[in-house]
């Protein structure tokens, strides 16, 4: 195990979700932000996991439009509206289409969530593990 992660929250709030309009996505590490940037530029990437398995990642246009406006300050509701305006779609459709891809990016430790009432944690200039980074082509 490279890292053990713990998320804490109040019992009445439940787990953080990319479907909650009050959650704020942010990049915890520089490698995560760079991976997202590369993904936005190309539309797809191959990700090499620590198991040496390579996974193709080709997110929806909605997820790519959302990634383009993740700044660590805007809650998902604002991100969905901005992405919807860029795509000429409904914000609810963007939210539904983007959530599964954003959840995958969270599993890769590229994008994390915090509630808008919580301060932004310090970002890390380095990755704390070497898996889930775009493979060099």
Short mmCIF file of N, CA, C and O in Angstrom, two decimals, residues 11 42 53 60 89 93 96 100 134:
data_model
loop_
_atom_site.label_atom_id
_atom_site.label_comp_id
_atom_site.label_asym_id
_atom_site.label_seq_id
_atom_site.Cartn_x
_atom_site.Cartn_y
_atom_site.Cartn_z
N UNK A 11 -21.80 12.65 10.17
CA UNK A 11 -22.66 11.53 9.77
C UNK A 11 -23.88 11.96 8.94
O UNK A 11 -24.26 11.27 8.01
N UNK A 42 -5.69 16.59 -25.06
CA UNK A 42 -5.76 15.46 -25.99
C UNK A 42 -7.15 14.85 -26.11
O UNK A 42 -7.44 14.18 -27.09
N UNK A 53 -0.57 -2.11 -15.18
CA UNK A 53 -1.69 -2.21 -16.11
C UNK A 53 -1.91 -0.82 -16.72
O UNK A 53 -1.76 0.19 -16.05
N UNK A 60 -16.11 11.94 -21.19
CA UNK A 60 -17.16 12.63 -21.95
C UNK A 60 -16.77 14.09 -22.19
O UNK A 60 -15.98 14.66 -21.42
N UNK A 89 -25.38 23.06 -23.66
CA UNK A 89 -26.24 22.03 -23.11
C UNK A 89 -26.85 22.49 -21.79
O UNK A 89 -26.49 23.53 -21.26
N UNK A 93 -27.81 18.03 -17.42
CA UNK A 93 -27.26 16.99 -18.31
C UNK A 93 -25.74 16.91 -18.17
O UNK A 93 -25.16 15.83 -18.16
N UNK A 96 -24.85 15.13 -14.87
CA UNK A 96 -25.06 13.68 -14.95
C UNK A 96 -24.00 13.01 -15.82
O UNK A 96 -23.51 11.92 -15.48
N UNK A 100 -19.58 10.46 -13.53
CA UNK A 100 -18.82 9.19 -13.53
C UNK A 100 -17.34 9.36 -13.88
O UNK A 100 -16.48 8.70 -13.29
N UNK A 134 -0.52 9.66 -16.51
CA UNK A 134 -0.55 9.35 -17.94
C UNK A 134 0.73 8.65 -18.38
O UNK A 134 1.84 9.04 -18.00
#
